[in-house]
Structure formats: C-alpha cells, structure tokens
C-alpha cells in the first residue's frame, strides 16, 4: 500500500511538473528568473558565509569580548598597582612604628605619652619626613601620609578632630627623573616645608581633620581588637575628599603600633582622582561616553558617589558621580540603573584589593566599565543598520548586474528571436523547446562574414533594409518548387537544417547516423541548387519574407 | 529589424561602458565618501579623531581652568572636527622647565614629549636649538597674528625670528598684600599705603613692621618679615629697566652699573636684618603661616591665596589679600616684567600640528580666551578680548579678584611691560643669580643673628662685609 501510494504521489508530482513545464514560459521570463535566482543564490551564499563564519553573531559577541577584555586589562593593572602600594604601605608602617618607638624611647616616652607631651610632635614628624618621602618614591603613587593620634592644639575647640601628621603629594609619580619640584605638602608643620623648600599646597593645613575619616579610625580599631593581625592590616577606603581641601583620593592605611600592640596612629598612601583619571581611562574605541569606575561594592550595588571615575577624552557629559548603581544581568551585559533613573550598560568585576582572611568585614571594591544606555543602544542600531546596508547594497548591485546583463546579452537574443518571428518563423521562436544555435544567432544578429556569391542588386537591393544581404536563388516559386522535389526524409533534414541545426544535432534529433545526414545534405544542396548552408538559409528567409509581403499586399 | 539587432551591438558597447562606470563607482564610492563627507579638508576625521597630549601649568582654582577649557573643546569643536586633547601633565612652571629641558638634552629617563606644552622662552630656546619645535608662523596668516597683542607675539619669537611660543594668556607681576595685617599695622603705626609703591618705601615700612611685630616678642630679632621678592632675577630686570638700563651685557650681567649694587642692597640687606624673607619658593607659602605681609608675585598667584593664616600652635584667623601694582625704584619709571609663557608645538605629523593649532586658535578666540582666563590672573591675548575684559571683568569681581582688575587697569595705563630677554643662557643666569642672592643673604642672616649680642649695627656690619664683592665675583 505504502509503495503504491508513494508511486501514485510520484506520479502526481511528475504530472504536476509536466504541467508546469507545459506552461511554456517565455524565454525572456525564463532568463529573468534565471538571473534573479542567480542573485538570490549569491545573497544566500553571502548570508551563509557570514553565519558560518560567525560574523553576524560576532557583532554582538565582539562587543562583549572588547568590553570584558578592557575590563580585565584595567582591573589587572589596578590590582597590581594597588597591590604594590599596599605592600609598600605595610613596610612603611613597620618602619615608622619602629622609628617612632626609638625616637620616643630616647626621650623616655612611649606612644601613649604623645597625647600629653605634644611639644615633641613637630620634631617627630620632621624626623619621619625622609622616611615618608622615600616610601612615596618607592610606591610610585600620588601621596603618602602619617597621622599620629595626637594634636598640638589639644586645648582648641576642634581638637577632637585634629591630628598631627604629614601628608606629602607627588604630582608626577611616573616621572623617572625625580625632582623636588614635584612634591607638595598638604598637611604638616609649615617649618617642614619651608626648611626643605617644599611647596605648600593651596589647601595646606597644619593638622588633619579626621572627622568621618574611616582611613584614620578603622585600621586603628581593627588593630586594637586583633593586635596579632596588625602587621597584616592594610585597608583601602572609598574615594573621598580630604577634609578642608579639594583634593580627592582613595587612601589605603595601615595602623602604627608599638611592640606592646598599642596603636598610636596610621600611615599609608593615596591614589588621587586626577591621577586615576589620567592613567586608568578606558582606551577602547567605538563606545561613546564610556567610562570606568573604581567603586565600593555594597550588597552588590556600585556606589559611584564614592568612586574614582575615568572617562575617555571624548565624553559628552561627565558621568553622574552622585548615584548608586544596581546591576541586573541582561544577556551578556549588565544593565545598571541608578537611583536617579539613569541607565548604563556594561560589566563590572570585584577587585582583590583588601588582605584576605581577616576576621572582620572589609569594604569590597569593583571596577565597572560602563556606557550610558542610549549610547550603547545607538551602537547596536548602528551595527544593525550597517548589516542591512551591506545586504541592501548586495541586492541592489545584483539587480543592477542582472539588468546590465539583460541589456547586453538577453535583449539581443530576444530581439533576434523576435525578428525571426516577424519573418514568419514565429512558431519556432516562441517554442519553449527551441535550442539556439550560436551560428544561427550570429546570422540573425548580423554577425556574419560577407560572402562573395551572387548579391542582390538593383531593384531587389532597394527592397532590402540597409545592411541586409541576401543570396539570389531565384524566385519564391522556384525555391518552393525545389523544396517539393525533396524526399520526406530529406525534407525532415532540410527543415532542421534551415533552422540552423548542425549535422550532429540533426543526427541525434532524427535518430539517424551522421553519414545519413550528410548524404541527405548533399542531396538537398543539389536539389535546391545551393552552394552552401548559409546560402540555403538566406534563400529560405527571403522566401518567407516575400511570402509575408505578398500576403500583406 | 535586422538593423535594430545590429544596432543592439552598438548599444552593447555603451552598456559595457555604463557597466564599467558603475563598477568603478562602486569601487571608488567609499574613497569618494571619505574624501567628500567624512574627511575635512585638513585631514581630520570626527570618527577617528587626532588625539593630542598637552602639558600645562596648574591654576589655583578648584577645577583647573585649562583642563576645563580642554573638556569644552573636546565636546564642541574637537568633536565636530575630529581633534581630541588629553591633559597628561599639570605641573608648575619650574617642574615643567625641568621636564622640557630633559627632553631637549636627551637625558636618560626623560619623558616622551607631548604635542603641546606650556613653556617659557628659556625652555623653548633649548628645544628649538635641537630642532624639536615647529614654527607657529607657518600656521597663522599675517591677518590672524594682527589680532593678537603685538608684544605678546614678539615675546614668543626666538633669535631666529620664528614664533615658537604662542601666547594664550599673559601675566605680569604685582605686590600681593595681606590686607588684614596691613590695616592692623597701618592703623597702629600710621604708615601710609603709598609706601608700598616703591622698593625703598617697602623697606622703610618693613623696618617699622619688624619693630612693631617684635615689640611683643621675648627676644631681640624676633620681629616678623614684612616682604619677599618671589623672583629676584625678574625684579632685577624690571629695576634696571625702571632706571633706564639693561641688566644684560655681553651674554652676562651688567655688573658695572650702579643699579646692580642698588638692586643688591634691596635684595640683601633687608634679609640680613630680618625685614625681608628669602625663600626658594613662593611668598604665598610663608604668608599662609602669618609670617609675611606682602610679596612681589606673578598675578597668576592670586588664585593660590588661602582664606586663613595658620600659626605655629595651629590656631588660625581669616584674612583678606589684595594685589597692588608692582613697586618701582625711587626715581625710576614704571616698568614691570611681562610673565606667562605660551604653548610650544612639538614637531610631528602635519595633521597633528594642524590639530594643535586648531586648538590654540580656538583657545585664543576672544570669547573662549575670556572664559578661560577670567579669575586666573592672566590677561587675554587678543586686542578685542582685552577690550571686553576691561569692560566686563570688574562687574562681579570680589576679594582679591576685584583688586586685580583695578591693579591691571592701573598698570595697563601707566606701566611699560618688559619682555624677558631671549638669551640662550637665560635659564643659567637666572638660576645663578637667584641662588647666589639667596645663599649669600641666608648665610649673612645667620651671621647677623649670631652677632646680635654685639648690637644690631655691629652684627650687620660683620654680616654684610665683603658680601657684595662675593656676589659680583
């Protein structure tokens, strides 16, 4: 049953195909269809290549790759740089702790005495100046500080928040050839700056204002609770403006402790906002308004208000630094929504800045690479427009090529066939199964060599259109009479012969041998009194034309 | 019909030509697009901007004025035209000079040169001698240069006549005073402020101030310094010009002139007595501690003024500062040195040089120049911008900025501005002169303090003995 039904189906299909073929599309339409198919095939092939090579997919994945690559690069550079600063800070802390103990020991004092005997503070700070400068040069960063848990102004109104110390800034941390001109004193006794010809920063003050300053309180607090861990404590703090100045930086600080574990201050380094902006900006092209932020990470939220932000030189608007961003995973990228409603697209990575294995919670930091959503979407639609554009161009080019090919090659064929049709061979021209012999078309389109034999001249020539030449083989009746002398077999060969078929074509068409065809040809030429095939065809056309004219008259 | 077919062959040739033209158009289209639409005539491409680096001096404002201008350029003309500027160094002029000199000398570890950098002619001389600088004259027409103050342009031309230092803002020198302290002192001693118009008057006031401040101090010689000369070499040039002479003679200094000793006395003896501070830094720094009342300074120094002075016990008090015209030598003409460097253009690809010039033309266009320079202590560099500044800058000025407007008006009307001499050894002479004055005066001051127990005059006599001879050696 199954075989039968499939056979019947096959039969139906073949029937349909036959019917379809029997529709007899015109040659013009067939050629157009052929060319259209060719264009479509090329377009399909192009799509296939683009898909197979992953180009279309890569448009999206490339963006992600570039983004994540840039994020990794900056994150890795930052981790190394800040790691170096942390380790240098721990070494500086150990040196200052030891030196301070020695300094005070020589005066029969302990660090705890500093709160009462403040007259030694300036000398102590002056004695540590070189140590802090040396550490600053080692760390290759923008600032170094030491703060003692003591003040020279103990009796003053703001003494609670005033602490003696040193804060030295380095304007050119990357300068290999060091110069004293690159350092400035931000905090510390003026005598230290003036004696060393060190420029005092515009917002110079003698002491630190440590109100709301985690960089001062937290390391001391943890060192007091976990004295054994004190030598490992080096905490990075959120970016902040140093109180009573415009200087914004991210500080890392380590506690200063004596050998008994008493905590008497902190020291550390900073990385300034200006330096971060100049050094760690994103370098990737094509992302308008891209920026990166080194920000505290609080319960998965990125706090831009305490971040250091760096953007490309072509940024249109500076990133909003007052917001907190909540990331939401969205395909390959995250969507970040700020509390002011601004949306960003990008990625972030948690950085390993703080020491591992501490028994207390420390501030986590993340590096985020972000683009305002409108700019990100603009790139996406731009890329989509580019792909559509490419295919539009390919399609238009295909159509154009199709049109030109039609004009160059197809139209002459159609016109030639039309000419034949006009001259009485219309049936043959319109036949869907007609095979176009090149030689025949050459004849029809006039591409022939002028042949010497009898040319029509005089009155006959006047009837012809300029450029047309016919061989005179007698009148129409004579030619028609000669045709009648042909045998049935010869007539069959003659009919095909004058259509331009070659001997081998005729042999295959009539299923006779090539020699038989040649014999028939020889007889035909003799009976028709023609010298060549060309002459015979020409005479036949003339006969048909004359016949048409006569009918019209 | 056959003719039409034959004609078809003729049409075929035309078609082939059309076909080839279409193919050629397709191939050339991107190039034509790049040339006609994307690319400006000067070769910039907004989608692929020329990125330039810039070094400049800081201003004392919370947001550095030039960095703000650079941001504004990047977001406007830069974005439209395809030029972007990145500030890679903000350093005070002394550090900038060191960096530029190390580039010129090829010192190991010298930084990579930027595209444009703020420089004084003393730095530019060394760079130009090494063929590292481009001539701005190639990028400006005569008409364009005519819009600028002629002396500003001339001060940027080096000995070969080429314009290597392009002005974007010019400062001069004035006398910054702690007005709060002055009023207190003047009320107490009756010293008129007119004393601050001459160096000799300043020394007279300084003597009174030293005695007045020392009166309540426990020890002799505990009085406070009254004034300081920020840049002795500039002061010496101005003083010579005020007296109608030139400090420079035969690639050296005009030691033979009596003015040379007169200037020395102003720079040396008051330091020894303690009336004058001697410090290889800015007077602003000492003024922050309340230990200085006035000092000659670049007008650009007004942006670095604090709002308080802080004493050694960390107590502080709010004060106000003002800037007065530059003092003159008694009997001299009103001459003041013109300060403020300009931008040097490092030689590079023509497109980069053009891009840098585009930025500088934008920065010195009257509107942008006024916006950039308001409240930074610099004068605009085009005649048109100066006119507007004179009319509008005083409207909302307050504090030291208000006094700056008044002082600049006075100096523009009454003073002659002296451009720094274009000498190859200018920087060497400057360092030598300043260091020698400071070293000798500091050493003499120590000697003076040691000998005070023998009386002030005896201490002074022993301290200054043969000092001038050493100075002119």
mmCIF file of N, CA and C in Angstrom, chain B residues 345-461:
data_model
loop_
_atom_site.group_PDB
_atom_site.id
_atom_site.type_symbol
_atom_site.label_atom_id
_atom_site.label_comp_id
_atom_site.label_asym_id
_atom_site.label_seq_id
_atom_site.Cartn_x
_atom_site.Cartn_y
_atom_site.Cartn_z
ATOM 1 N N UNK B 345 54.882 74.029 20.267
ATOM 2 C CA UNK B 345 54.339 72.955 19.438
ATOM 3 C C UNK B 345 55.482 72.027 19.036
ATOM 4 N N UNK B 346 55.431 70.792 19.513
ATOM 5 C CA UNK B 346 56.480 69.840 19.143
ATOM 6 C C UNK B 346 56.248 69.362 17.713
ATOM 7 N N UNK B 347 57.341 69.245 16.978
ATOM 8 C CA UNK B 347 57.240 68.800 15.588
ATOM 9 C C UNK B 347 56.691 67.384 15.542
ATOM 10 N N UNK B 348 55.755 67.144 14.640
ATOM 11 C CA UNK B 348 55.221 65.786 14.457
ATOM 12 C C UNK B 348 54.615 65.728 13.063
ATOM 13 N N UNK B 349 53.618 64.866 12.877
ATOM 14 C CA UNK B 349 52.969 64.779 11.566
ATOM 15 C C UNK B 349 52.196 66.075 11.325
ATOM 16 N N UNK B 350 52.114 66.506 10.058
ATOM 17 C CA UNK B 350 51.414 67.775 9.765
ATOM 18 C C UNK B 350 49.993 67.793 10.315
ATOM 19 N N UNK B 351 49.298 66.655 10.265
ATOM 20 C CA UNK B 351 47.911 66.625 10.766
ATOM 21 C C UNK B 351 47.876 66.924 12.257
ATOM 22 N N UNK B 352 48.831 66.378 13.000
ATOM 23 C CA UNK B 352 48.871 66.606 14.446
ATOM 24 C C UNK B 352 49.177 68.078 14.738
ATOM 25 N N UNK B 353 50.120 68.613 13.975
ATOM 26 C CA UNK B 353 50.464 70.027 14.180
ATOM 27 C C UNK B 353 49.256 70.919 13.880
ATOM 28 N N UNK B 354 48.554 70.590 12.780
ATOM 29 C CA UNK B 354 47.366 71.383 12.425
ATOM 30 C C UNK B 354 46.306 71.272 13.517
ATOM 31 N N UNK B 355 46.172 70.066 14.051
ATOM 32 C CA UNK B 355 45.172 69.849 15.104
ATOM 33 C C UNK B 355 45.507 70.685 16.337
ATOM 34 N N UNK B 356 46.785 70.735 16.681
ATOM 35 C CA UNK B 356 47.206 71.522 17.848
ATOM 36 C C UNK B 356 46.930 73.007 17.605
ATOM 37 N N UNK B 357 47.214 73.454 16.397
ATOM 38 C CA UNK B 357 46.974 74.859 16.070
ATOM 39 C C UNK B 357 45.472 75.166 16.103
ATOM 40 N N UNK B 358 44.677 74.205 15.642
ATOM 41 C CA UNK B 358 43.216 74.380 15.705
ATOM 42 C C UNK B 358 42.785 74.642 17.149
ATOM 43 N N UNK B 359 43.347 73.860 18.070
ATOM 44 C CA UNK B 359 43.006 74.027 19.488
ATOM 45 C C UNK B 359 43.450 75.406 19.988
ATOM 46 N N UNK B 360 44.659 75.801 19.633
ATOM 47 C CA UNK B 360 45.177 77.081 20.132
ATOM 48 C C UNK B 360 44.416 78.270 19.538
ATOM 49 N N UNK B 361 44.012 78.145 18.284
ATOM 50 C CA UNK B 361 43.206 79.221 17.688
ATOM 51 C C UNK B 361 41.863 79.310 18.414
ATOM 52 N N UNK B 362 41.322 78.155 18.728
ATOM 53 C CA UNK B 362 40.040 78.140 19.455
ATOM 54 C C UNK B 362 40.219 78.753 20.850
ATOM 55 N N UNK B 363 41.298 78.365 21.512
ATOM 56 C CA UNK B 363 41.523 78.827 22.889
ATOM 57 C C UNK B 363 41.781 80.333 22.956
ATOM 58 N N UNK B 364 42.327 80.881 21.885
ATOM 59 C CA UNK B 364 42.630 82.314 21.895
ATOM 60 C C UNK B 364 41.591 83.140 21.142
ATOM 61 N N UNK B 365 40.538 82.485 20.683
ATOM 62 C CA UNK B 365 39.438 83.276 20.118
ATOM 63 C C UNK B 365 38.866 84.105 21.262
ATOM 64 N N UNK B 366 38.476 85.374 21.014
ATOM 65 C CA UNK B 366 38.131 86.267 22.134
ATOM 66 C C UNK B 366 37.163 85.654 23.141
ATOM 67 N N UNK B 367 36.110 85.025 22.661
ATOM 68 C CA UNK B 367 35.094 84.502 23.588
ATOM 69 C C UNK B 367 35.671 83.423 24.505
ATOM 70 N N UNK B 368 36.390 82.466 23.906
ATOM 71 C CA UNK B 368 36.940 81.358 24.707
ATOM 72 C C UNK B 368 38.079 81.831 25.599
ATOM 73 N N UNK B 369 38.887 82.756 25.075
ATOM 74 C CA UNK B 369 40.019 83.269 25.839
ATOM 75 C C UNK B 369 39.537 83.977 27.110
ATOM 76 N N UNK B 370 38.457 84.753 26.962
ATOM 77 C CA UNK B 370 37.894 85.459 28.126
ATOM 78 C C UNK B 370 37.330 84.464 29.134
ATOM 79 N N UNK B 371 36.663 83.443 28.619
ATOM 80 C CA UNK B 371 36.072 82.434 29.502
ATOM 81 C C UNK B 371 37.157 81.678 30.271
ATOM 82 N N UNK B 372 38.236 81.336 29.556
ATOM 83 C CA UNK B 372 39.326 80.568 30.161
ATOM 84 C C UNK B 372 40.093 81.390 31.207
ATOM 85 N N UNK B 373 40.287 82.684 30.910
ATOM 86 C CA UNK B 373 41.203 83.476 31.742
ATOM 87 C C UNK B 373 40.554 84.272 32.864
ATOM 88 N N UNK B 374 39.235 84.310 32.869
ATOM 89 C CA UNK B 374 38.589 85.111 33.911
ATOM 90 C C UNK B 374 38.916 84.509 35.283
ATOM 91 N N UNK B 375 39.371 85.329 36.167
ATOM 92 C CA UNK B 375 39.701 84.920 37.547
ATOM 93 C C UNK B 375 40.913 84.002 37.668
ATOM 94 N N UNK B 376 41.791 83.966 36.682
ATOM 95 C CA UNK B 376 43.000 83.157 36.857
ATOM 96 C C UNK B 376 44.266 84.028 36.895
ATOM 97 N N UNK B 377 44.090 85.344 36.794
ATOM 98 C CA UNK B 377 45.231 86.245 36.936
ATOM 99 C C UNK B 377 46.044 86.420 35.672
ATOM 100 N N UNK B 378 45.454 86.065 34.547
ATOM 101 C CA UNK B 378 46.139 86.258 33.263
ATOM 102 C C UNK B 378 45.338 87.232 32.416
ATOM 103 N N UNK B 379 46.053 87.944 31.539
ATOM 104 C CA UNK B 379 45.384 88.853 30.613
ATOM 105 C C UNK B 379 45.097 88.102 29.312
ATOM 106 N N UNK B 380 43.990 88.429 28.643
ATOM 107 C CA UNK B 380 43.734 87.830 27.325
ATOM 108 C C UNK B 380 44.817 88.258 26.339
ATOM 109 N N UNK B 381 44.874 87.571 25.219
ATOM 110 C CA UNK B 381 45.996 87.840 24.304
ATOM 111 C C UNK B 381 45.602 88.549 23.016
ATOM 112 N N UNK B 382 44.311 88.727 22.800
ATOM 113 C CA UNK B 382 43.912 89.477 21.601
ATOM 114 C C UNK B 382 43.410 90.855 22.020
ATOM 115 N N UNK B 383 43.586 91.817 21.112
ATOM 116 C CA UNK B 383 43.176 93.194 21.421
ATOM 117 C C UNK B 383 41.688 93.259 21.742
ATOM 118 N N UNK B 384 40.912 92.488 20.973
ATOM 119 C CA UNK B 384 39.466 92.529 21.148
ATOM 120 C C UNK B 384 39.080 91.990 22.531
ATOM 121 N N UNK B 385 39.709 90.879 22.911
ATOM 122 C CA UNK B 385 39.382 90.265 24.207
ATOM 123 C C UNK B 385 39.782 91.181 25.363
ATOM 124 N N UNK B 386 40.883 91.885 25.203
ATOM 125 C CA UNK B 386 41.319 92.805 26.274
ATOM 126 C C UNK B 386 40.289 93.922 26.459
ATOM 127 N N UNK B 387 39.782 94.438 25.332
ATOM 128 C CA UNK B 387 38.743 95.479 25.408
ATOM 129 C C UNK B 387 37.540 94.984 26.197
ATOM 130 N N UNK B 388 37.101 93.770 25.864
ATOM 131 C CA UNK B 388 35.925 93.202 26.549
ATOM 132 C C UNK B 388 36.238 92.977 28.023
ATOM 133 N N UNK B 389 37.451 92.471 28.299
ATOM 134 C CA UNK B 389 37.832 92.212 29.692
ATOM 135 C C UNK B 389 37.805 93.498 30.501
ATOM 136 N N UNK B 390 38.327 94.581 29.920
ATOM 137 C CA UNK B 390 38.331 95.869 30.626
ATOM 138 C C UNK B 390 36.919 96.328 30.963
ATOM 139 N N UNK B 391 35.985 96.007 30.051
ATOM 140 C CA UNK B 391 34.610 96.470 30.254
ATOM 141 C C UNK B 391 33.822 95.585 31.218
ATOM 142 N N UNK B 392 34.084 94.298 31.184
ATOM 143 C CA UNK B 392 33.156 93.382 31.876
ATOM 144 C C UNK B 392 33.730 92.659 33.094
ATOM 145 N N UNK B 393 35.017 92.473 33.148
ATOM 146 C CA UNK B 393 35.556 91.604 34.196
ATOM 147 C C UNK B 393 35.334 92.142 35.623
ATOM 148 N N UNK B 394 35.258 93.477 35.741
ATOM 149 C CA UNK B 394 35.124 94.043 37.077
ATOM 150 C C UNK B 394 33.722 93.943 37.650
ATOM 151 N N UNK B 395 32.744 93.592 36.776
ATOM 152 C CA UNK B 395 31.346 93.667 37.198
ATOM 153 C C UNK B 395 31.034 92.823 38.431
ATOM 154 N N UNK B 396 31.459 91.560 38.393
ATOM 155 C CA UNK B 396 31.094 90.676 39.504
ATOM 156 C C UNK B 396 32.297 90.261 40.348
ATOM 157 N N UNK B 397 33.412 90.962 40.153
ATOM 158 C CA UNK B 397 34.624 90.550 40.871
ATOM 159 C C UNK B 397 34.510 90.887 42.358
ATOM 160 N N UNK B 398 35.131 90.039 43.158
ATOM 161 C CA UNK B 398 35.137 90.279 44.607
ATOM 162 C C UNK B 398 36.481 89.853 45.152
ATOM 163 N N UNK B 399 36.803 90.329 46.350
ATOM 164 C CA UNK B 399 38.030 89.924 47.021
ATOM 165 C C UNK B 399 39.254 90.297 46.224
ATOM 166 N N UNK B 400 40.208 89.394 46.184
ATOM 167 C CA UNK B 400 41.476 89.692 45.508
ATOM 168 C C UNK B 400 41.276 89.887 44.005
ATOM 169 N N UNK B 401 40.250 89.287 43.438
ATOM 170 C CA UNK B 401 39.991 89.440 42.002
ATOM 171 C C UNK B 401 39.585 90.882 41.680
ATOM 172 N N UNK B 402 38.862 91.487 42.616
ATOM 173 C CA UNK B 402 38.443 92.875 42.415
ATOM 174 C C UNK B 402 39.677 93.785 42.395
ATOM 175 N N UNK B 403 40.591 93.545 43.336
ATOM 176 C CA UNK B 403 41.800 94.370 43.366
ATOM 177 C C UNK B 403 42.662 94.098 42.133
ATOM 178 N N UNK B 404 42.611 92.883 41.638
ATOM 179 C CA UNK B 404 43.375 92.536 40.429
ATOM 180 C C UNK B 404 42.895 93.360 39.228
ATOM 181 N N UNK B 405 41.578 93.479 39.110
ATOM 182 C CA UNK B 405 41.027 94.245 37.976
ATOM 183 C C UNK B 405 41.509 95.694 38.053
ATOM 184 N N UNK B 406 41.426 96.268 39.249
ATOM 185 C CA UNK B 406 41.850 97.659 39.420
ATOM 186 C C UNK B 406 43.344 97.818 39.168
ATOM 187 N N UNK B 407 44.114 96.908 39.693
ATOM 188 C CA UNK B 407 45.570 96.983 39.535
ATOM 189 C C UNK B 407 45.970 96.819 38.070
ATOM 190 N N UNK B 408 45.331 95.894 37.381
ATOM 191 C CA UNK B 408 45.669 95.683 35.970
ATOM 192 C C UNK B 408 45.315 96.916 35.146
ATOM 193 N N UNK B 409 44.204 97.555 35.518
ATOM 194 C CA UNK B 409 43.797 98.772 34.808
ATOM 195 C C UNK B 409 44.887 99.846 34.984
ATOM 196 N N UNK B 410 45.329 99.988 36.222
ATOM 197 C CA UNK B 410 46.378 100.983 36.504
ATOM 198 C C UNK B 410 47.657 100.644 35.735
ATOM 199 N N UNK B 411 48.060 99.402 35.805
ATOM 200 C CA UNK B 411 49.343 99.029 35.167
ATOM 201 C C UNK B 411 49.251 99.121 33.649
ATOM 202 N N UNK B 412 48.076 98.735 33.093
ATOM 203 C CA UNK B 412 47.917 98.853 31.637
ATOM 204 C C UNK B 412 48.041 100.311 31.193
ATOM 205 N N UNK B 413 47.546 101.216 32.051
ATOM 206 C CA UNK B 413 47.558 102.632 31.673
ATOM 207 C C UNK B 413 48.913 103.291 31.944
ATOM 208 N N UNK B 414 49.566 102.894 33.039
ATOM 209 C CA UNK B 414 50.743 103.652 33.488
ATOM 210 C C UNK B 414 52.082 102.936 33.297
ATOM 211 N N UNK B 415 52.062 101.642 33.187
ATOM 212 C CA UNK B 415 53.312 100.872 33.168
ATOM 213 C C UNK B 415 53.738 100.478 31.762
ATOM 214 N N UNK B 416 55.025 100.278 31.641
ATOM 215 C CA UNK B 416 55.560 99.665 30.426
ATOM 216 C C UNK B 416 55.859 98.204 30.761
ATOM 217 N N UNK B 417 55.460 97.310 29.863
ATOM 218 C CA UNK B 417 55.699 95.875 30.111
ATOM 219 C C UNK B 417 57.001 95.440 29.437
ATOM 220 N N UNK B 418 57.836 94.825 30.219
ATOM 221 C CA UNK B 418 59.157 94.400 29.744
ATOM 222 C C UNK B 418 59.135 92.897 29.465
ATOM 223 N N UNK B 419 59.465 92.535 28.242
ATOM 224 C CA UNK B 419 59.505 91.099 27.928
ATOM 225 C C UNK B 419 60.854 90.530 28.347
ATOM 226 N N UNK B 420 60.834 89.269 28.738
ATOM 227 C CA UNK B 420 62.084 88.633 29.169
ATOM 228 C C UNK B 420 63.037 88.519 27.983
ATOM 229 N N UNK B 421 64.297 88.696 28.282
ATOM 230 C CA UNK B 421 65.324 88.676 27.242
ATOM 231 C C UNK B 421 65.433 87.264 26.636
ATOM 232 N N UNK B 422 65.572 87.198 25.319
ATOM 233 C CA UNK B 422 65.724 85.900 24.653
ATOM 234 C C UNK B 422 67.206 85.549 24.556
ATOM 235 N N UNK B 423 67.706 84.948 25.609
ATOM 236 C CA UNK B 423 69.119 84.568 25.614
ATOM 237 C C UNK B 423 69.232 83.063 25.784
ATOM 238 N N UNK B 424 70.200 82.502 25.134
ATOM 239 C CA UNK B 424 70.379 81.045 25.251
ATOM 240 C C UNK B 424 70.724 80.647 26.673
ATOM 241 N N UNK B 425 71.478 81.521 27.366
ATOM 242 C CA UNK B 425 71.883 81.170 28.728
ATOM 243 C C UNK B 425 71.004 81.851 29.777
ATOM 244 N N UNK B 426 69.797 82.241 29.367
ATOM 245 C CA UNK B 426 68.903 82.947 30.284
ATOM 246 C C UNK B 426 68.639 82.105 31.538
ATOM 247 N N UNK B 427 68.283 80.839 31.313
ATOM 248 C CA UNK B 427 67.939 79.971 32.456
ATOM 249 C C UNK B 427 69.133 79.820 33.396
ATOM 250 N N UNK B 428 70.333 79.687 32.824
ATOM 251 C CA UNK B 428 71.534 79.533 33.663
ATOM 252 C C UNK B 428 71.781 80.795 34.496
ATOM 253 N N UNK B 429 71.644 81.958 33.822
ATOM 254 C CA UNK B 429 71.857 83.226 34.533
ATOM 255 C C UNK B 429 70.835 83.397 35.658
ATOM 256 N N UNK B 430 69.604 83.024 35.368
ATOM 257 C CA UNK B 430 68.530 83.168 36.359
ATOM 258 C C UNK B 430 68.810 82.307 37.597
ATOM 259 N N UNK B 431 69.166 81.047 37.337
ATOM 260 C CA UNK B 431 69.433 80.132 38.461
ATOM 261 C C UNK B 431 70.629 80.634 39.269
ATOM 262 N N UNK B 432 71.668 81.055 38.541
ATOM 263 C CA UNK B 432 72.883 81.537 39.202
ATOM 264 C C UNK B 432 72.572 82.740 40.079
ATOM 265 N N UNK B 433 71.862 83.718 39.508
ATOM 266 C CA UNK B 433 71.584 84.970 40.207
ATOM 267 C C UNK B 433 70.731 84.711 41.460
ATOM 268 N N UNK B 434 69.612 83.994 41.253
ATOM 269 C CA UNK B 434 68.683 83.767 42.375
ATOM 270 C C UNK B 434 69.355 82.975 43.503
ATOM 271 N N UNK B 435 70.069 81.923 43.116
ATOM 272 C CA UNK B 435 70.710 81.079 44.145
ATOM 273 C C UNK B 435 71.783 81.851 44.914
ATOM 274 N N UNK B 436 72.527 82.657 44.151
ATOM 275 C CA UNK B 436 73.638 83.393 44.775
ATOM 276 C C UNK B 436 73.094 84.421 45.778
ATOM 277 N N UNK B 437 72.064 85.153 45.362
ATOM 278 C CA UNK B 437 71.452 86.142 46.254
ATOM 279 C C UNK B 437 70.949 85.454 47.515
ATOM 280 N N UNK B 438 70.234 84.343 47.346
ATOM 281 C CA UNK B 438 69.617 83.661 48.497
ATOM 282 C C UNK B 438 70.676 83.052 49.417
ATOM 283 N N UNK B 439 71.664 82.445 48.787
ATOM 284 C CA UNK B 439 72.695 81.776 49.594
ATOM 285 C C UNK B 439 73.471 82.794 50.425
ATOM 286 N N UNK B 440 73.888 83.884 49.762
ATOM 287 C CA UNK B 440 74.681 84.892 50.472
ATOM 288 C C UNK B 440 73.859 85.585 51.553
ATOM 289 N N UNK B 441 72.593 85.878 51.248
ATOM 290 C CA UNK B 441 71.773 86.588 52.240
ATOM 291 C C UNK B 441 71.426 85.668 53.412
ATOM 292 N N UNK B 442 71.197 84.386 53.133
ATOM 293 C CA UNK B 442 70.873 83.449 54.227
ATOM 294 C C UNK B 442 72.084 83.264 55.138
ATOM 295 N N UNK B 443 73.245 83.166 54.515
ATOM 296 C CA UNK B 443 74.480 82.987 55.285
ATOM 297 C C UNK B 443 74.749 84.236 56.144
ATOM 298 N N UNK B 444 74.519 85.414 55.523
ATOM 299 C CA UNK B 444 74.732 86.667 56.257
ATOM 300 C C UNK B 444 73.723 86.809 57.391
ATOM 301 N N UNK B 445 72.492 86.342 57.147
ATOM 302 C CA UNK B 445 71.453 86.416 58.185
ATOM 303 C C UNK B 445 71.865 85.577 59.410
ATOM 304 N N UNK B 446 72.388 84.389 59.143
ATOM 305 C CA UNK B 446 72.839 83.525 60.252
ATOM 306 C C UNK B 446 73.932 84.244 61.067
ATOM 307 N N UNK B 447 74.863 84.843 60.309
ATOM 308 C CA UNK B 447 75.968 85.547 60.955
ATOM 309 C C UNK B 447 75.434 86.713 61.780
ATOM 310 N N UNK B 448 74.455 87.408 61.213
ATOM 311 C CA UNK B 448 73.845 88.562 61.879
ATOM 312 C C UNK B 448 73.205 88.131 63.203
ATOM 313 N N UNK B 449 72.467 87.048 63.152
ATOM 314 C CA UNK B 449 71.775 86.571 64.354
ATOM 315 C C UNK B 449 72.790 86.169 65.435
ATOM 316 N N UNK B 450 73.887 85.585 64.990
ATOM 317 C CA UNK B 450 74.915 85.164 65.951
ATOM 318 C C UNK B 450 75.563 86.365 66.644
ATOM 319 N N UNK B 451 75.685 87.443 65.851
ATOM 320 C CA UNK B 451 76.405 88.610 66.389
ATOM 321 C C UNK B 451 75.492 89.679 66.989
ATOM 322 N N UNK B 452 74.224 89.367 67.084
ATOM 323 C CA UNK B 452 73.280 90.360 67.603
ATOM 324 C C UNK B 452 73.619 90.806 69.031
ATOM 325 N N UNK B 453 74.256 89.907 69.736
ATOM 326 C CA UNK B 453 74.610 90.256 71.126
ATOM 327 C C UNK B 453 75.565 91.444 71.192
ATOM 328 N N UNK B 454 76.221 91.727 70.021
ATOM 329 C CA UNK B 454 77.120 92.889 69.991
ATOM 330 C C UNK B 454 76.392 94.158 69.536
ATOM 331 N N UNK B 455 75.137 94.064 69.351
ATOM 332 C CA UNK B 455 74.382 95.204 68.858
ATOM 333 C C UNK B 455 74.015 95.021 67.400
ATOM 334 N N UNK B 456 72.911 95.608 66.990
ATOM 335 C CA UNK B 456 72.374 95.402 65.629
ATOM 336 C C UNK B 456 73.326 95.913 64.556
ATOM 337 N N UNK B 457 73.867 97.126 64.778
ATOM 338 C CA UNK B 457 74.705 97.715 63.730
ATOM 339 C C UNK B 457 76.010 96.945 63.560
ATOM 340 N N UNK B 458 76.578 96.508 64.681
ATOM 341 C CA UNK B 458 77.817 95.738 64.617
ATOM 342 C C UNK B 458 77.567 94.381 63.956
ATOM 343 N N UNK B 459 76.424 93.803 64.328
ATOM 344 C CA UNK B 459 76.064 92.499 63.735
ATOM 345 C C UNK B 459 75.889 92.649 62.233
ATOM 346 N N UNK B 460 75.250 93.735 61.829
ATOM 347 C CA UNK B 460 75.024 93.961 60.395
ATOM 348 C C UNK B 460 76.345 94.175 59.672
ATOM 349 N N UNK B 461 77.199 95.009 60.277
ATOM 350 C CA UNK B 461 78.480 95.318 59.640
ATOM 351 C C UNK B 461 79.294 94.046 59.382
#
